[in-house]
CSV table of C-alpha atoms and ligand atoms in Angstrom, one decimal:
chain,number,residue,atom,x,y,z
K,6,MET,CA,79.8,71.9,123.9
K,7,THR,CA,78.6,70.3,127.0
K,8,ILE,CA,79.6,66.9,128.2
K,9,ARG,CA,76.9,64.3,127.4
K,10,CYS,CA,78.7,61.1,128.0
K,11,CYS,CA,81.7,59.8,129.9
K,12,ILE,CA,83.2,56.6,128.7
K,13,PHE,CA,85.3,54.7,131.2
K,14,ASP,CA,88.1,52.2,130.5
K,15,LEU,CA,88.0,49.5,133.2
K,16,ASP,CA,91.3,47.9,133.9
K,17,GLY,CA,93.6,50.4,135.7
K,18,VAL,CA,90.9,53.1,135.8
K,19,LEU,CA,88.0,51.9,138.0
K,20,VAL,CA,89.8,48.8,139.4
K,21,ASP,CA,93.4,47.8,139.8
K,22,THR,CA,93.0,44.7,137.5
K,23,ALA,CA,95.9,45.9,135.4
K,24,ARG,CA,97.9,44.4,138.2
K,25,TYR,CA,96.1,41.1,137.9
K,26,HIS,CA,96.7,41.1,134.2
K,27,TYR,CA,100.4,41.7,134.8
K,28,LEU,CA,100.6,39.0,137.5
K,29,ALA,CA,98.9,36.4,135.2
K,30,TRP,CA,101.4,37.2,132.4
K,31,ALA,CA,104.3,37.0,134.8
K,32,ARG,CA,103.1,33.6,136.0
K,33,LEU,CA,102.8,32.4,132.4
K,34,ALA,CA,106.3,33.6,131.7
K,35,ARG,CA,107.7,31.8,134.8
K,36,GLY,CA,106.1,28.6,133.5
K,37,LEU,CA,107.9,29.2,130.2
K,38,GLY,CA,111.2,29.6,132.1
K,39,PHE,CA,111.8,33.4,132.1
K,40,GLU,CA,110.9,36.4,134.2
K,41,PHE,CA,108.5,39.1,133.0
K,42,PRO,CA,109.6,41.9,135.4
K,43,PRO,CA,107.4,44.5,137.0
K,44,ALA,CA,109.2,47.2,135.0
K,45,CYS,CA,107.5,45.7,131.9
K,46,GLU,CA,104.0,46.1,133.3
K,47,ALA,CA,103.5,49.4,131.4
K,48,SER,CA,104.4,47.8,128.1
K,49,ILE,CA,101.2,45.6,128.1
K,50,ARG,CA,98.8,48.1,129.6
K,51,GLY,CA,95.7,48.4,127.4
K,52,LEU,CA,96.9,45.9,124.8
K,53,SER,CA,94.6,43.1,123.7
K,54,ARG,CA,95.2,39.6,125.0
K,55,MET,CA,97.1,38.4,121.9
K,56,ASP,CA,99.1,41.6,121.5
K,57,SER,CA,100.1,41.3,125.2
K,58,LEU,CA,101.2,37.7,124.6
K,59,GLU,CA,103.4,38.9,121.8
K,60,VAL,CA,105.1,41.5,124.1
K,61,VAL,CA,105.6,38.9,126.8
K,62,LEU,CA,107.1,36.3,124.5
K,63,ARG,CA,109.4,38.9,123.0
K,64,ALA,CA,110.6,39.8,126.5
K,65,GLY,CA,111.6,36.1,126.9
K,66,GLY,CA,113.2,35.9,123.5
K,67,MET,CA,110.5,33.4,122.4
K,68,GLU,CA,108.6,35.5,119.8
K,69,ARG,CA,109.3,32.9,117.1
K,70,ARG,CA,108.8,29.8,119.1
K,71,PHE,CA,105.1,29.1,119.1
K,72,ALA,CA,102.6,28.2,116.3
K,73,PRO,CA,99.3,30.0,116.3
K,74,GLU,CA,97.4,27.1,118.1
K,75,GLU,CA,100.1,27.1,120.8
K,76,ARG,CA,99.7,30.8,121.2
K,77,GLU,CA,96.0,30.4,121.7
K,78,ARG,CA,96.7,27.8,124.4
K,79,LEU,CA,99.1,30.1,126.1
K,80,ALA,CA,96.6,33.0,126.0
K,81,ALA,CA,94.0,30.7,127.5
K,82,GLU,CA,96.3,29.6,130.2
K,83,LYS,CA,97.0,33.3,131.1
K,84,ASN,CA,93.3,34.0,131.1
K,85,ALA,CA,92.7,31.1,133.5
K,86,PHE,CA,95.3,32.7,135.9
K,87,TYR,CA,93.6,36.1,135.5
K,88,LEU,CA,90.2,34.6,136.3
K,89,GLU,CA,91.5,33.2,139.5
K,90,SER,CA,92.2,36.8,140.7
K,91,VAL,CA,88.9,38.1,139.3
K,92,ALA,CA,86.9,35.4,141.1
K,93,ALA,CA,88.2,36.7,144.4
K,94,MET,CA,87.3,40.4,143.7
K,95,THR,CA,84.9,42.3,145.9
K,96,PRO,CA,83.3,45.8,145.7
K,97,ALA,CA,86.0,46.9,148.1
K,98,GLU,CA,88.4,46.8,145.2
K,99,VAL,CA,86.8,49.7,143.3
K,100,LEU,CA,89.3,52.5,143.3
K,101,PRO,CA,88.7,55.5,145.6
K,102,GLY,CA,86.2,58.0,144.5
K,103,CYS,CA,84.9,56.1,141.4
K,104,VAL,CA,81.5,55.2,142.7
K,105,GLU,CA,80.9,58.7,144.0
K,106,PHE,CA,82.0,60.2,140.7
K,107,LEU,CA,79.8,57.9,138.6
K,108,ARG,CA,76.8,58.7,140.9
K,109,SER,CA,77.5,62.5,140.5
K,110,LEU,CA,77.4,62.1,136.7
K,111,ARG,CA,74.2,60.2,137.0
K,112,GLY,CA,72.7,63.0,139.2
K,113,ARG,CA,73.6,65.5,136.5
K,114,GLY,CA,72.1,63.4,133.7
K,115,ILE,CA,75.4,62.7,132.1
K,116,GLY,CA,75.7,59.3,130.4
K,117,ARG,CA,78.1,56.6,131.7
K,118,VAL,CA,79.4,53.9,129.4
K,119,LEU,CA,82.0,51.3,130.0
K,120,GLY,CA,84.5,50.9,127.1
K,121,SER,CA,86.9,48.1,127.7
K,122,SER,CA,88.8,45.8,125.4
K,123,SER,CA,88.6,43.0,128.0
K,124,LYS,CA,86.4,40.0,127.3
K,125,ASN,CA,86.2,39.7,131.1
K,126,ALA,CA,84.9,43.2,131.8
K,127,GLY,CA,81.3,42.0,132.5
K,128,LEU,CA,82.6,39.6,135.1
K,129,VAL,CA,84.6,42.3,136.8
K,130,LEU,CA,81.6,44.7,136.8
K,131,ASP,CA,79.5,42.0,138.4
K,132,ARG,CA,82.1,41.0,141.0
K,133,THR,CA,82.6,44.7,142.0
K,134,GLY,CA,79.0,45.8,141.9
K,135,LEU,CA,79.7,48.5,139.3
K,136,ARG,CA,77.4,47.4,136.6
K,137,PRO,CA,74.2,49.3,137.7
K,138,LEU,CA,76.1,52.6,137.6
K,139,PHE,CA,76.4,52.3,133.8
K,140,ASP,CA,73.9,53.0,131.0
K,141,ASP,CA,75.7,50.6,128.7
K,142,VAL,CA,78.7,48.3,128.4
K,143,VAL,CA,81.0,47.8,125.4
K,144,ASP,CA,83.7,45.1,126.0
K,145,GLY,CA,86.0,42.8,124.1
K,146,THR,CA,83.2,40.5,123.2
K,147,HIS,CA,81.6,43.3,121.1
K,148,LEU,CA,84.8,44.4,119.3
K,149,THR,CA,86.6,43.5,116.1
K,150,ARG,CA,89.6,45.8,116.6
K,151,ALA,CA,91.6,46.5,119.8
K,152,LYS,CA,92.7,49.9,121.1
K,153,PRO,CA,94.3,52.1,119.7
K,154,ASP,CA,91.6,51.5,117.2
K,155,PRO,CA,88.7,53.9,118.2
K,156,GLU,CA,86.0,51.2,117.6
K,157,VAL,CA,85.3,50.7,121.4
K,158,PHE,CA,84.6,54.4,122.1
K,159,LEU,CA,82.7,55.1,118.9
K,160,LEU,CA,80.4,52.1,119.6
K,161,GLY,CA,80.0,53.3,123.2
K,162,ALA,CA,79.0,56.8,122.1
K,163,SER,CA,76.5,55.4,119.6
K,164,ARG,CA,74.9,53.2,122.2
K,165,VAL,CA,73.7,56.3,124.1
K,166,GLY,CA,73.3,58.5,121.0
K,167,ALA,CA,76.1,61.0,121.8
K,168,GLU,CA,78.4,62.7,119.3
K,169,PRO,CA,82.1,62.0,119.8
K,170,ALA,CA,82.8,65.7,120.6
K,171,GLN,CA,80.3,65.4,123.5
K,172,CYS,CA,82.1,62.5,125.0
K,173,VAL,CA,85.0,62.3,127.5
K,174,VAL,CA,87.0,59.2,127.8
K,175,PHE,CA,88.8,58.1,131.0
K,176,GLU,CA,91.9,56.0,130.3
K,177,ASP,CA,95.1,54.9,132.0
K,178,ALA,CA,96.9,53.5,128.9
K,179,ALA,CA,98.6,55.3,126.0
K,180,ALA,CA,96.8,52.9,123.5
K,181,GLY,CA,93.5,54.0,125.0
K,182,ILE,CA,94.2,57.7,124.9
K,183,GLU,CA,95.2,57.3,121.3
K,184,ALA,CA,91.9,55.5,120.6
K,185,ALA,CA,90.0,58.3,122.3
K,186,HIS,CA,91.7,60.9,120.2
K,187,ARG,CA,91.2,58.9,117.0
K,188,ALA,CA,87.5,58.8,117.9
K,189,GLY,CA,87.4,62.6,118.1
K,190,MET,CA,86.9,62.5,121.9
K,191,ARG,CA,88.7,64.3,124.7
K,192,CYS,CA,90.5,62.2,127.3
K,193,VAL,CA,91.2,62.3,131.0
K,194,GLY,CA,94.4,60.4,131.9
K,195,VAL,CA,94.0,58.5,135.1
K,196,GLY,CA,97.4,58.3,136.7
K,197,THR,CA,100.2,60.9,136.2
K,198,GLY,CA,102.9,58.7,134.7
K,199,ALA,CA,104.3,58.8,131.2
K,200,ALA,CA,101.4,56.6,129.8
K,201,THR,CA,98.9,59.5,130.2
K,202,ALA,CA,101.1,62.3,128.8
K,203,ALA,CA,98.9,62.8,125.8
K,204,ALA,CA,95.6,63.3,127.7
K,205,GLU,CA,94.0,66.8,127.8
K,206,LEU,CA,93.6,66.5,131.6
K,207,ARG,CA,95.3,64.2,134.1
K,208,ILE,CA,94.1,63.1,137.5
K,209,ALA,CA,96.0,61.0,140.1
K,210,SER,CA,92.7,59.3,141.1
K,211,PHE,CA,89.0,59.9,141.3
K,212,ALA,CA,89.2,60.7,145.0
K,213,ASP,CA,87.5,64.1,145.5
K,214,PHE,CA,87.1,64.5,141.7
K,215,THR,CA,83.7,66.0,140.6
K,216,PRO,CA,81.9,66.7,137.3
K,217,GLY,CA,82.5,70.4,138.0
K,218,ALA,CA,86.2,69.8,138.3
K,219,LEU,CA,86.1,67.8,135.1
K,220,ALA,CA,84.3,70.6,133.1
K,221,ALA,CA,86.7,73.2,134.6
K,222,GLY,CA,89.8,71.2,133.9
K,223,LEU,CA,88.8,70.6,130.3
K,224,ASP,CA,87.8,74.2,129.9
K,225,ALA,CA,91.3,75.3,131.2
K,226,ALA,CA,92.8,72.8,128.7
K,227,GLY,CA,90.9,74.6,125.9
K,228,GLY,CA,88.7,71.5,125.2
K,229,VAL,CA,85.2,72.8,126.1
K,230,ASP,CA,83.4,75.4,124.0
K,231,LYS,CA,80.9,77.4,126.0
R,1021,G6P,C1,92.2,45.6,128.7
R,1021,G6P,C2,93.5,45.5,129.6
R,1021,G6P,C3,94.6,44.6,129.0
R,1021,G6P,C4,94.0,43.3,128.5
R,1021,G6P,C5,92.8,43.5,127.6
R,1021,G6P,C6,92.2,42.2,127.1
R,1021,G6P,O1,92.5,46.4,127.6
R,1021,G6P,O2,94.0,46.7,129.9
R,1021,G6P,O3,95.6,44.4,129.9
R,1021,G6P,O4,95.0,42.5,127.9
R,1021,G6P,O5,91.8,44.3,128.2
R,1021,G6P,O6,91.6,41.6,128.3
R,1021,G6P,P1,91.1,40.1,128.4
R,1021,G6P,O7,90.5,40.0,129.8
R,1021,G6P,O8,90.0,39.9,127.3
R,1021,G6P,O9,92.2,39.2,128.2
R,1022,MG,MG1,93.2,50.3,131.2
């Protein structure tokens, strides 16, 4: 089986916006009177906005305190904080090697789809100049179910007419890797921490990574039939 399509998560894979999400939640928590420490960053990675809010409120012992409308208001406040960071983003924030890797895939005729749960993904793509490198974009505005549900990746594959077994997902979060596997896709973990333990192949970053190394790595992992 050859690789026909690569589907990329955005936050924490192509840009370091996972940090901005964390900082926005930590700011919200401070406003509520408690700290959401850096050690908790991994616990919200890849979770939807409302699921993240749940985790943050629990960390402050406030999981029962707010009615649904108040939760919506808190989530909107966090999003406003997050958008302040996104508004200041530039193409220089694309993580090392990503643009080169996307261009190499394009040069080999391999499809490139963005698959993010974030409703702000389009804005980040525009701020960073990444959008033209993708054939299609699936983001939180198109989805009914958050990762680890496979909807985002199955929709991404269908947009370019690829079968799940022909797709490879790039993810930094455990919820995203589970979503890829539930979609029947192989997954490359970006980052070598515990969150990516379940991925078929793990890379520290895209720096010096090539489509050839991708095929060879998955082959060695037993994931590619010749
Ligand atoms: C991605 C990020 C999460 C974020 C989610 C929703 O999955 O990894 O940290 O909570 O998107 O993002 P949004 O920008 O719509 O709040
Ligand atoms: Mg991510």
